Coordinates of C-alpha atoms in Angstrom, one line a residue:
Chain A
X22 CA 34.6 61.0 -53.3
X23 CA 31.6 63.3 -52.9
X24 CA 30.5 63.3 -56.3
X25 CA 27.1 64.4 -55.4
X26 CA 25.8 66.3 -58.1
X27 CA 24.3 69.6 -56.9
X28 CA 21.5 69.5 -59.2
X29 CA 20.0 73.4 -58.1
X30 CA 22.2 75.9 -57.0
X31 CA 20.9 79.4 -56.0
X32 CA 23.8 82.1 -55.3
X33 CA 22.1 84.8 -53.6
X34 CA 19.6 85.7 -56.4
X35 CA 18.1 88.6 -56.4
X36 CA 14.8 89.6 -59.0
X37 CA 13.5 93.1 -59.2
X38 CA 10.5 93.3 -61.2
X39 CA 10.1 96.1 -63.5
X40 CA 6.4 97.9 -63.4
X41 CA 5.8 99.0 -67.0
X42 CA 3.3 101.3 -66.6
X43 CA 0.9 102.5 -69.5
X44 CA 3.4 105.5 -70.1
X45 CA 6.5 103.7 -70.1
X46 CA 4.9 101.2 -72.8
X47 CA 4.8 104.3 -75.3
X48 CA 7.9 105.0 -77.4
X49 CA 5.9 108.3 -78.4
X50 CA 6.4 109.6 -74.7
X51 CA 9.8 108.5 -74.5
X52 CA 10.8 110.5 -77.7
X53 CA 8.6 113.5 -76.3
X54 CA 10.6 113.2 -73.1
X55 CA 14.1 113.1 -74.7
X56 CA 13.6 116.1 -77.1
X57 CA 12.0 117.9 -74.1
X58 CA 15.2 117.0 -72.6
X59 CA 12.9 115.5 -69.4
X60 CA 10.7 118.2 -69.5
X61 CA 7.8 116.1 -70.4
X62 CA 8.2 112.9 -68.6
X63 CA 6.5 109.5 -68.7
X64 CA 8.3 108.8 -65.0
X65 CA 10.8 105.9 -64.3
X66 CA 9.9 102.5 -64.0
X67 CA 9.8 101.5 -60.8
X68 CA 10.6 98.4 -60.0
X69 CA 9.5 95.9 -57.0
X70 CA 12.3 93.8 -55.3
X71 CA 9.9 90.4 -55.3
X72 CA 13.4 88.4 -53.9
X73 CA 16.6 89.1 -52.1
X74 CA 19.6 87.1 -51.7
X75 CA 18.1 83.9 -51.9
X76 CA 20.6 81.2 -51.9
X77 CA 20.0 77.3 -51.3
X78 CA 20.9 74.2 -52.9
X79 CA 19.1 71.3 -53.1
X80 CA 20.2 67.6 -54.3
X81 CA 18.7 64.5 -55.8
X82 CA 15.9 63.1 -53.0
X83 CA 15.4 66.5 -52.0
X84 CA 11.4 67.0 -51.6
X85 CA 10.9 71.2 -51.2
X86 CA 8.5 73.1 -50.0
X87 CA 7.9 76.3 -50.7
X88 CA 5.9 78.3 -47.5
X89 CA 5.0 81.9 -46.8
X90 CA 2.3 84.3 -47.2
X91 CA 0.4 85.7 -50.3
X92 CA 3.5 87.9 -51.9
X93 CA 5.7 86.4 -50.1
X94 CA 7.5 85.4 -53.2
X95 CA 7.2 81.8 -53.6
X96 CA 5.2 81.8 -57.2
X97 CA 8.7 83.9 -58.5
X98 CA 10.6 81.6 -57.5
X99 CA 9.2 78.8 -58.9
X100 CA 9.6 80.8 -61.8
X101 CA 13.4 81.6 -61.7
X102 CA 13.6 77.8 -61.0
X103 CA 11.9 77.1 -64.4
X104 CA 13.7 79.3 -66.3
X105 CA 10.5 81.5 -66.7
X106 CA 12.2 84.8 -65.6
X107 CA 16.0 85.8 -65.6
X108 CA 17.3 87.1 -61.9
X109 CA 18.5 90.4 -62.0
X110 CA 21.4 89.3 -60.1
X111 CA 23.4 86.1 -58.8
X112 CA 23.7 82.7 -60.2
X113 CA 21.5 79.7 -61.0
X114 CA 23.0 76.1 -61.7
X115 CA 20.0 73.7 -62.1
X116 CA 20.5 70.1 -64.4
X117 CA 18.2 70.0 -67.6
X118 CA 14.6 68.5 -67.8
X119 CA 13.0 70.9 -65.5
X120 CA 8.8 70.5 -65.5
X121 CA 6.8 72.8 -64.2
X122 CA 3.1 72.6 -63.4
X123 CA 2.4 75.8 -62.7
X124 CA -0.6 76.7 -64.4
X125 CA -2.2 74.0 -66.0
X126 CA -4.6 75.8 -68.1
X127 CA -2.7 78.0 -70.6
X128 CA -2.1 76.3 -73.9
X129 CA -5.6 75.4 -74.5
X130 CA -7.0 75.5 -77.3
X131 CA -10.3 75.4 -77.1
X132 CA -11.5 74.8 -80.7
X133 CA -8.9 72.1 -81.2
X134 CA -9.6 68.3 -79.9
X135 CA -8.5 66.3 -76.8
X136 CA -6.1 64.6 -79.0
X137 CA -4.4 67.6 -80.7
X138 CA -4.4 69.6 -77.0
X139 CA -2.6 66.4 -75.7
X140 CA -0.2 66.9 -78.4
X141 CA 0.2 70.7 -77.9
X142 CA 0.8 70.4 -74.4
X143 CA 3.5 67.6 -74.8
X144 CA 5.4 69.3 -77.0
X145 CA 5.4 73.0 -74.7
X146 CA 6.6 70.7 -72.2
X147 CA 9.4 69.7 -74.2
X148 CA 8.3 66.4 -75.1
X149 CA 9.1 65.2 -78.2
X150 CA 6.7 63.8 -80.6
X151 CA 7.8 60.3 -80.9
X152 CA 7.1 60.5 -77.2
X153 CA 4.0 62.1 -76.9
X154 CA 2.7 59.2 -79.3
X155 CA 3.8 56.3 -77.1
X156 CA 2.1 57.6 -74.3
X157 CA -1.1 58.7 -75.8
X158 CA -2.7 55.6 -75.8
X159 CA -2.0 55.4 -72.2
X160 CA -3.0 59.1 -71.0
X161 CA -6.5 58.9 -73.6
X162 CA -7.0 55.6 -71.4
X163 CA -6.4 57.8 -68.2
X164 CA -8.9 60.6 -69.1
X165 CA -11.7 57.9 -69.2
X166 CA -13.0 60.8 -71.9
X167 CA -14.0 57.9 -74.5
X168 CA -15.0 59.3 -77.6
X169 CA -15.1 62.9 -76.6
X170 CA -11.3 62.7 -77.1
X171 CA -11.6 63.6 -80.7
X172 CA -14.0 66.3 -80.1
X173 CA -13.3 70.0 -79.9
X174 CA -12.5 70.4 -75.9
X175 CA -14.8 73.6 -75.8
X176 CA -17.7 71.0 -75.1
X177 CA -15.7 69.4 -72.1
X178 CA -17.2 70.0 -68.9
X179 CA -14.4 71.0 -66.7
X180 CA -14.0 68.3 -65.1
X181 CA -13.3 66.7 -68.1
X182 CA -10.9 69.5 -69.1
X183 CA -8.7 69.2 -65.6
X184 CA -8.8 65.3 -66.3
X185 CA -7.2 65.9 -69.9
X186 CA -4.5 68.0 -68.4
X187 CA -4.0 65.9 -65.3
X188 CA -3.3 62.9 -67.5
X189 CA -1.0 65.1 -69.9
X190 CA 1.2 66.4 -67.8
X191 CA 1.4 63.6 -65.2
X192 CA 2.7 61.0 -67.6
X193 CA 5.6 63.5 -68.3
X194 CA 9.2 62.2 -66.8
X195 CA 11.0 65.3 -64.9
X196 CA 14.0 65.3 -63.2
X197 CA 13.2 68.6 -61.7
X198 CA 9.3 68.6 -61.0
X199 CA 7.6 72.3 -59.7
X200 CA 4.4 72.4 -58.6
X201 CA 2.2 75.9 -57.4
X202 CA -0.6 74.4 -55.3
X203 CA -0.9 70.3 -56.0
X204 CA -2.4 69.8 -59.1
X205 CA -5.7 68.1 -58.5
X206 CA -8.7 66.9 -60.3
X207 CA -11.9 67.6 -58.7
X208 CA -13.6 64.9 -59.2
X209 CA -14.8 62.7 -56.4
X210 CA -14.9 59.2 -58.1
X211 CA -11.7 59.9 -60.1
X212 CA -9.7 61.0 -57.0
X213 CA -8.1 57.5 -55.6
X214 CA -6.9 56.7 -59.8
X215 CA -5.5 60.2 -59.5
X216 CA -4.0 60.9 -56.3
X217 CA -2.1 57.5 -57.1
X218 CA -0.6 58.9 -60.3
X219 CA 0.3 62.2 -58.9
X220 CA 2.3 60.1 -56.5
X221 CA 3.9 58.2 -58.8
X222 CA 4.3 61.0 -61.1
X223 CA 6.8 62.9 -57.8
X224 CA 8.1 59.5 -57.0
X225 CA 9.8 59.6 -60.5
X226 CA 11.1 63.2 -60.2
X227 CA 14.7 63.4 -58.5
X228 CA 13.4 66.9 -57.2
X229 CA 10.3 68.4 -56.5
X230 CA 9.6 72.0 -55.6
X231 CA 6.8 72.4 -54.3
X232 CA 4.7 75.9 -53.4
X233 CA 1.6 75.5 -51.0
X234 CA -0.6 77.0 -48.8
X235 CA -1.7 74.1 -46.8
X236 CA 0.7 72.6 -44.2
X237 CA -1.0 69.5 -44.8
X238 CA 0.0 69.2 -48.2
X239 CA 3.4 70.2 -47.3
X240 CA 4.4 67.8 -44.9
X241 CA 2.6 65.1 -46.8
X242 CA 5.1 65.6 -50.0
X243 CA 8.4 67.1 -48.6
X244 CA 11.4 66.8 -46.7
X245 CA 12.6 70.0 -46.6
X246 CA 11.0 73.4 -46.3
X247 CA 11.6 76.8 -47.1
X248 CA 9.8 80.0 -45.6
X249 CA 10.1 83.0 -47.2
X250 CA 8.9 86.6 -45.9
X251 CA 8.5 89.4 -48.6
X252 CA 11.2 88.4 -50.9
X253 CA 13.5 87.2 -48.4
X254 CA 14.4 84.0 -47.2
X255 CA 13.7 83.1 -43.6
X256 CA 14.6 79.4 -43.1
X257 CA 15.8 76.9 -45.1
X258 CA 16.0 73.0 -43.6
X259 CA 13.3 71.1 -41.3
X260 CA 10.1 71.0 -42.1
X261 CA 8.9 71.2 -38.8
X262 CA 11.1 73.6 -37.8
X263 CA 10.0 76.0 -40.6
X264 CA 6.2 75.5 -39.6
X265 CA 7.3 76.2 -35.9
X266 CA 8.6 79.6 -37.2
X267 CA 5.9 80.7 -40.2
X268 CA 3.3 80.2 -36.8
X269 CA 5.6 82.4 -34.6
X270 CA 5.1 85.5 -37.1
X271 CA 1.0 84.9 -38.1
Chain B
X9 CA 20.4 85.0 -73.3
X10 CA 22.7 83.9 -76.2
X11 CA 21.9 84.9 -79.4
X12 CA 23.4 82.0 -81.8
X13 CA 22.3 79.0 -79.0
X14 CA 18.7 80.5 -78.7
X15 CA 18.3 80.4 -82.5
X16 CA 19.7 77.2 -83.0
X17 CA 17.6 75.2 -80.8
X18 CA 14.8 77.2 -82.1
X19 CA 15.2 75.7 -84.7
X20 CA 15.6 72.2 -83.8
X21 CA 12.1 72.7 -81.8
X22 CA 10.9 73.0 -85.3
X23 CA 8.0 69.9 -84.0
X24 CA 6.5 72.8 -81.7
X25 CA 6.5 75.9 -83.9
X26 CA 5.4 73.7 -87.0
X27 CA 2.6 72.3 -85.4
X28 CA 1.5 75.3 -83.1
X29 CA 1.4 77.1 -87.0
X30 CA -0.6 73.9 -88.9
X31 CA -3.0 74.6 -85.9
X32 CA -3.7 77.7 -86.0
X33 CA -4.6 77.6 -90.2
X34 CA -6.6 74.2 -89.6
X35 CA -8.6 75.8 -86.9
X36 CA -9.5 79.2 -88.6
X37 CA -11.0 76.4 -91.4
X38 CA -11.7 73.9 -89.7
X39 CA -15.8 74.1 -90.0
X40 CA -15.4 74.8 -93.6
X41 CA -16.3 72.4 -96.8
X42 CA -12.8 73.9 -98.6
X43 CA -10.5 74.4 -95.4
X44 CA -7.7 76.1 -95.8
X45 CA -8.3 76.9 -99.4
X46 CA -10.5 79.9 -98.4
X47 CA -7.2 81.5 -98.6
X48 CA -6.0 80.9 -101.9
X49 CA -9.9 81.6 -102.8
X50 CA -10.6 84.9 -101.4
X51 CA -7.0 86.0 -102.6
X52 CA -7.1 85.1 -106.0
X53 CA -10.6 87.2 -106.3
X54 CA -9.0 89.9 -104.5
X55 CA -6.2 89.5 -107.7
X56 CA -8.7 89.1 -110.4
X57 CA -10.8 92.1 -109.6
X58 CA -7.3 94.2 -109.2
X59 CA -5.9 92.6 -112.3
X60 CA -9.0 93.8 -114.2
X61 CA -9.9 96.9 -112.7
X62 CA -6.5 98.2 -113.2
X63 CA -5.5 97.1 -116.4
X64 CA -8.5 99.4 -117.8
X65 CA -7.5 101.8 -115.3
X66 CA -3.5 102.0 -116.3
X67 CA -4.3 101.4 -120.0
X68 CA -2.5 98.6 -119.6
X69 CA -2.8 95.0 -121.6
X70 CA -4.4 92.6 -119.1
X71 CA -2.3 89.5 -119.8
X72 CA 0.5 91.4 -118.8
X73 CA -1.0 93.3 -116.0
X74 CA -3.1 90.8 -114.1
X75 CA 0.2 88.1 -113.8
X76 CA 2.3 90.9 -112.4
X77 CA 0.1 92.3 -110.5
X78 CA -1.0 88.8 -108.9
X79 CA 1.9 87.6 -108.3
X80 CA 3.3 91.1 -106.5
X81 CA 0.0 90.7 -104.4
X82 CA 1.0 87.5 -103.4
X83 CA 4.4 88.2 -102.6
X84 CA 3.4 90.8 -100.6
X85 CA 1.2 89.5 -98.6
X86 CA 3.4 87.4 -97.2
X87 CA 5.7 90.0 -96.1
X88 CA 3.1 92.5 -95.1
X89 CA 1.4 90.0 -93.4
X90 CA 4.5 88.6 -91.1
X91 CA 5.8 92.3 -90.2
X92 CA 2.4 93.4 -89.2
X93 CA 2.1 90.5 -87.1
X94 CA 5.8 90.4 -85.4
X95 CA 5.3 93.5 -83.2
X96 CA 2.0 91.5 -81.0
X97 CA 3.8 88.2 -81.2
X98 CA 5.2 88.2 -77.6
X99 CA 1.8 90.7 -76.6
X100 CA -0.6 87.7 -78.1
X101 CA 1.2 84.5 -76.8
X102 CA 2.1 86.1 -72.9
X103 CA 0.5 83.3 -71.4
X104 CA 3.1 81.2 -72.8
X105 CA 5.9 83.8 -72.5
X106 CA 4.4 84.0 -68.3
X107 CA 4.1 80.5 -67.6
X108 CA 6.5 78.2 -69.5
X109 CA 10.1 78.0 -69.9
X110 CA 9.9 78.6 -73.6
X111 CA 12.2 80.2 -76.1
X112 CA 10.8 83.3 -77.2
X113 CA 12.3 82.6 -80.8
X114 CA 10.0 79.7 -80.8
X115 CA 7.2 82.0 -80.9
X116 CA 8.5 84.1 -83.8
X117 CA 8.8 81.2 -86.0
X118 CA 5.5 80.2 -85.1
X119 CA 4.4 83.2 -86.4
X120 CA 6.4 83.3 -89.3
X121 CA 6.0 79.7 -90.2
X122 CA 1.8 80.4 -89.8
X123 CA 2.5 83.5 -92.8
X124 CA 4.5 80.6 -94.6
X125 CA 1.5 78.3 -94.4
X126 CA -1.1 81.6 -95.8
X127 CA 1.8 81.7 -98.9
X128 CA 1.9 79.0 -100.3
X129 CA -1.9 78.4 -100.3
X130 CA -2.0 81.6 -102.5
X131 CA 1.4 80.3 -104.5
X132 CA -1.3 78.4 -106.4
X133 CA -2.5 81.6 -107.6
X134 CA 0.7 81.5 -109.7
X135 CA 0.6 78.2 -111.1
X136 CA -3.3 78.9 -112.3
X137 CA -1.9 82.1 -114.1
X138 CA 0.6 80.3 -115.9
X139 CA -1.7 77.7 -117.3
X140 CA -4.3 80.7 -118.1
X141 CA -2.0 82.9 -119.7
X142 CA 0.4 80.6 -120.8
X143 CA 3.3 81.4 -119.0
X144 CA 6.4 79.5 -119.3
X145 CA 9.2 81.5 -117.1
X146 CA 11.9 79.3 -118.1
X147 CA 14.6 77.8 -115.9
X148 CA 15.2 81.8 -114.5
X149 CA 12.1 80.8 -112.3
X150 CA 14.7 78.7 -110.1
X151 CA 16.1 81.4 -109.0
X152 CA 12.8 82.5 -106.8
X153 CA 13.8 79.9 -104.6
X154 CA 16.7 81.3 -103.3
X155 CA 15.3 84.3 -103.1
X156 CA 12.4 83.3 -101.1
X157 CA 15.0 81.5 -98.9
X158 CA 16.6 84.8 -98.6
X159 CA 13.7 87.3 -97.6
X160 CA 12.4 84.7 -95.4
X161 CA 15.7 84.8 -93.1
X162 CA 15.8 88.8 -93.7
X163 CA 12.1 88.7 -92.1
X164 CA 12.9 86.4 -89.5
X165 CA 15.4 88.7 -88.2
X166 CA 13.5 91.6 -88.4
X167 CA 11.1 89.8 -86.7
X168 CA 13.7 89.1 -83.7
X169 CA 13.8 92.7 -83.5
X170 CA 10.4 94.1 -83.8
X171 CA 8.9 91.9 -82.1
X172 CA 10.8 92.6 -79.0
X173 CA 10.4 96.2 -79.2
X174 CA 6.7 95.6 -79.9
X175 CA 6.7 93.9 -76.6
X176 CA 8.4 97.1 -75.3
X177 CA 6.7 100.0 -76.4
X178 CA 2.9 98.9 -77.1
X179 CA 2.9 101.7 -80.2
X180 CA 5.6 100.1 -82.0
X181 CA 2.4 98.3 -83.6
X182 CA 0.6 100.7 -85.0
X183 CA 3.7 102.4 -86.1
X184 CA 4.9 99.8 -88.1
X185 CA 1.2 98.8 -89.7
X186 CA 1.3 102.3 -91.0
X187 CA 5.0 102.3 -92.4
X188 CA 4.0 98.8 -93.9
X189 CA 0.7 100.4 -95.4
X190 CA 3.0 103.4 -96.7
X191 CA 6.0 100.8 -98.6
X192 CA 2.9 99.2 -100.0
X193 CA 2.2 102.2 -102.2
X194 CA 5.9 103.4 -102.9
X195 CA 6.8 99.7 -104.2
X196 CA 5.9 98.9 -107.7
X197 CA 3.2 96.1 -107.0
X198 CA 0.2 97.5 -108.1
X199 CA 2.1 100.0 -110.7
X200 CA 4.7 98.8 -112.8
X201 CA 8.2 99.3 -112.1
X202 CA 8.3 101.1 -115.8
X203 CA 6.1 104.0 -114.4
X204 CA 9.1 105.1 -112.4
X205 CA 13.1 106.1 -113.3
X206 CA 15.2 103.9 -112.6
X207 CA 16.7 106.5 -109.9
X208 CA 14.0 107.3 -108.7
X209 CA 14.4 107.3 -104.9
X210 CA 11.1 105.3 -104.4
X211 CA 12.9 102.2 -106.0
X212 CA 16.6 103.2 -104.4
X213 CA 15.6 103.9 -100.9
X214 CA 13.0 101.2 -100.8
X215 CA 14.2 98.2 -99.3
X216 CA 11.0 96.3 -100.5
X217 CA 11.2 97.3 -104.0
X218 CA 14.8 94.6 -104.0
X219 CA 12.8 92.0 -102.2
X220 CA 9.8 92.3 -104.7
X221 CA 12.4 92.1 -107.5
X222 CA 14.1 89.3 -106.6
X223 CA 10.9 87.0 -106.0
X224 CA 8.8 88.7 -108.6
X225 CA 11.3 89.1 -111.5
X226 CA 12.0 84.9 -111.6
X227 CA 8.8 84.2 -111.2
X228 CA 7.6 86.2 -114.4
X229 CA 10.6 84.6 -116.5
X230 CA 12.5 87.9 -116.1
X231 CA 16.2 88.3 -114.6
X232 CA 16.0 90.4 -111.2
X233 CA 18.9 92.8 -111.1
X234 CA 22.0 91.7 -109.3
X235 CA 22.1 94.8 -107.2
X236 CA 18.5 93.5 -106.3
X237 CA 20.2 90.6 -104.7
X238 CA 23.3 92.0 -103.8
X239 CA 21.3 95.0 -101.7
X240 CA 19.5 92.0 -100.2
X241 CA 22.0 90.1 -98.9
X242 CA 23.8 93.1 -97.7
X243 CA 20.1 94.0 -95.4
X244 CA 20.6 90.2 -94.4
X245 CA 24.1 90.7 -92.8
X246 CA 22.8 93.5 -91.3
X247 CA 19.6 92.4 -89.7
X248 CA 21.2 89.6 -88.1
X249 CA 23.7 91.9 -86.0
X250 CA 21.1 93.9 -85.4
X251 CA 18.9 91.2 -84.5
X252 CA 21.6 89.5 -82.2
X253 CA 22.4 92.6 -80.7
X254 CA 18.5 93.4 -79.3
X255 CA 18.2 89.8 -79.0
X256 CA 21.1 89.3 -76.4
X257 CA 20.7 92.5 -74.5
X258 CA 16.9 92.3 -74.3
X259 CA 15.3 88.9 -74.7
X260 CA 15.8 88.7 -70.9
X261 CA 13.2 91.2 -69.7
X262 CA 10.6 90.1 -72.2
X263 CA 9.1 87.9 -70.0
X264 CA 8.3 91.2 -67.5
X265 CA 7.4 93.4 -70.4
X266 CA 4.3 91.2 -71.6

């Protein structure tokens, strides 16, 4: 009956990104320039076009990646994908329970203890509470952090710190997972326990999204590909394919 | 972004903003033998020293004075304290704002709840007065609670509005400490309502001078005026399509602002 459920749906989206410039934050100069009637102006805000007509779907099973150059404008849209920014034009569809792991280090709190950061974290994810406590006794387990779990995590080496995160945000469920980069851990001896989550961790997600700079990484986790050149989309479909064409233009 | 949907599940992430604002008081205390009680504690000298000081100063009795002025102090500390803070809300927590889906209205009530937390650490400031003094306000102190419901929903929409401009314009800030600063002098908090006519436009103009009288007045066993609460719920109505309006048209772009 095809009654697959597009779950994203990009119609030719488009994001201009306004450059607020020291002048253009002050209402002062904005006042001066209107009663000067423009005589005294703080300039316009330009704006950079970061994508253009971008338009793809993707469906459950659907493994993405996201490939170009620095710029290119795969980090935005990861973003418009989580919701993060708004496009300035065309439409997005996308099914709840988007998580992204975009930058795993914001939210900390570095006075505050493994637990309560655990908690923190869960709940900016959109976890709810109820949640967060079934699972903590399994991610403290993970972190192999012992007692240091209930100390302040400005002590934590930073090992310990990605471990703490890793463990967080891996035992998250997410329809719609987004990744910048593969989320790793660092640590030698802990890399086998970890790399086995993290695959579990996409194997639950109906959709991943993934933005990397290593080809290796790519064809390792996706299906699909997507290359984009300064804003704009360049191929959508093989992953093979795409590599064949991103080498073509180095 | 719509308005009425982006309030109300806001609201129902009351786990995040509740928590995010217990965290942020426990931390500030958290090395401390009292905690959070430093609060109450360093307000209630700042109270005692005004009460005293100015008393002799105004000629006035000081059993009268210091509850008045105390519990004006208190009152507006919370207020002052929340508006001064709305305008850096989005500015402080960008990280969030840049790398999250989040609501930004989440953020707000963070803030807001965090001021909530600060007042009614000092509300025992009010309940020590009353046993000093021997204040019984009668069943009229009911009526505070309303009111506080009241002010707090006329701040939170304020709030929804300067915050987002404060994310705008980065002088928005110090604009609005000053005005704050200025409304601290022209309402009776530190100088009794008495001192002025009841015209006078100080009181009329003075959109703080209804929200004072409406919390304060109960709270000292007195009646607050019903234009008090009738020019308060009137700001109310306004603020919210106010508040809607920026909100809808401009919660969008904060994301690129911060």
């Amino acid at each position: 009956m095809g009654l697959i459920m597009k779950r994203v749906d990009l119609n030719n989206i488009c994001l201009n990104y306004p450059l607020v410039g020291m002048a253009g934050r002050s209402l002062k100069n904005r006042v001066l320039s209107a009663a000067t009637g423009g005589f005294i102006t703080p300039g316009d805000m330009p704006e950079v076009c970061a994508l253009q007509n971008i338009s793809f779907s993707l469906n459950d099973g659907d493994r993405l990646g996201l490939v170009g150059h620095n710029g290119a404008g795969k980090s935005t849209l990861l973003k418009i994908l989580a919701g993060i920014y708004q496009p300035t034009s065309g439409n997005i569809v996308i099914s709840n329970n988007v998580v992204s792991t975009l930058n795993l280090s914001i939210g900390i709190e570095p006075e505050a203890t493994g637990v309560e950061n655990i908690i923190s974290r869960g709940l900016l994810l959109g976890m709810k509470r109820d949640e967060i406590n079934k699972k903590m006794p399994e991610i403290i387990d993970f972190t192999e952090l012992g007692k240091f779990i209930d100390m302040p995590v400005r002590i934590y080496s930073s090992g310990m710190m990605t471990r703490l995160i890793f463990a967080t945000v891996s035992s998250m469920d997410a329809d719609i997972l987004l990744m910048d980069e593969v989320i790793g851990t660092g640590d030698a001896s802990f890399l086998a326990k970890a790399s086995k989550r993290l695959n579990e961790f996409i194997e639950r997600s109906k959709i991943l999204v993934l933005a990397s700079h290593n080809e290796e990484t790519i064809r390792n986790f996706c299906n699909k590909a997507l290359l984009l050149d300064r804003g704009n989309l360049k191929y959508f479909g093989d992953v093979n394919e795409v590599f064949t064409i991103y080498k073509d233009f180095k | 972004m719509n308005a009425y949907n982006s309030f109300i599940s806001a609201l129902a992430s009351y786990e995040i903003w509740l928590y995010l604002a217990w965290q942020d008081i426990r931390l500030r205390y958290r090395l401390s033998k009292i905690g959070p009680f430093w609060i109450t504690l360093s307000m209630a000298v700042f109270c005692l020293s005004l009460g005293v000081i100015y008393s002799e100063i105004f000629n006035a009795k000081t059993e009268e004075y210091l509850p008045y002025v105390s519990i004006g102090i208190v009152l507006w500390n919370f207020i002052s304290g929340s508006l001064n803070e709305f305008p850096n809300a989005y500015v402080d927590n960008s990280v969030y704002l840049k790398e999250i889906k989040i609501n930004p209205l989440i953020i707000l009530l963070r803030v807001l709840a965090r001021h909530a937390i600060i007042f009614f650490h000092n509300f025992l400031i009010v309940f020590v007065i009353y046993a000093y003094f021997g204040i019984n306000p009668g069943l009229v102190v009911l009526l505070a609670l309303p009111a506080l419901i009241l002010v707090v929903i006329n701040l939170f929409f304020i709030g929804v509005v300067l915050s987002i401009l404060g994310a705008r314009f980065r002088d928005i800030s110090q604009m609005s400490q000053s005005v704050v600063q200025l409304f601290f002098f022209v309402t009776p908090i530190i100088w009794h309502q008495r001192l002025v006519s009841e015209d006078s436009l100080i009181l009329v103009l003075n959109p703080f001078s209804y929200f004072i009288d409406i919390l304060r007045s109960p709270l000292l066993g007195e009646l607050p005026k019903i234009e008090s609460w009738l020019v308060v719920i009137t700001l109310l109505l306004f603020n919210a399509i106010f508040a809607k309006l920026v909100f809808q048209s401009r919660a969008g772009r904060i994301t690129f602002w911060v």
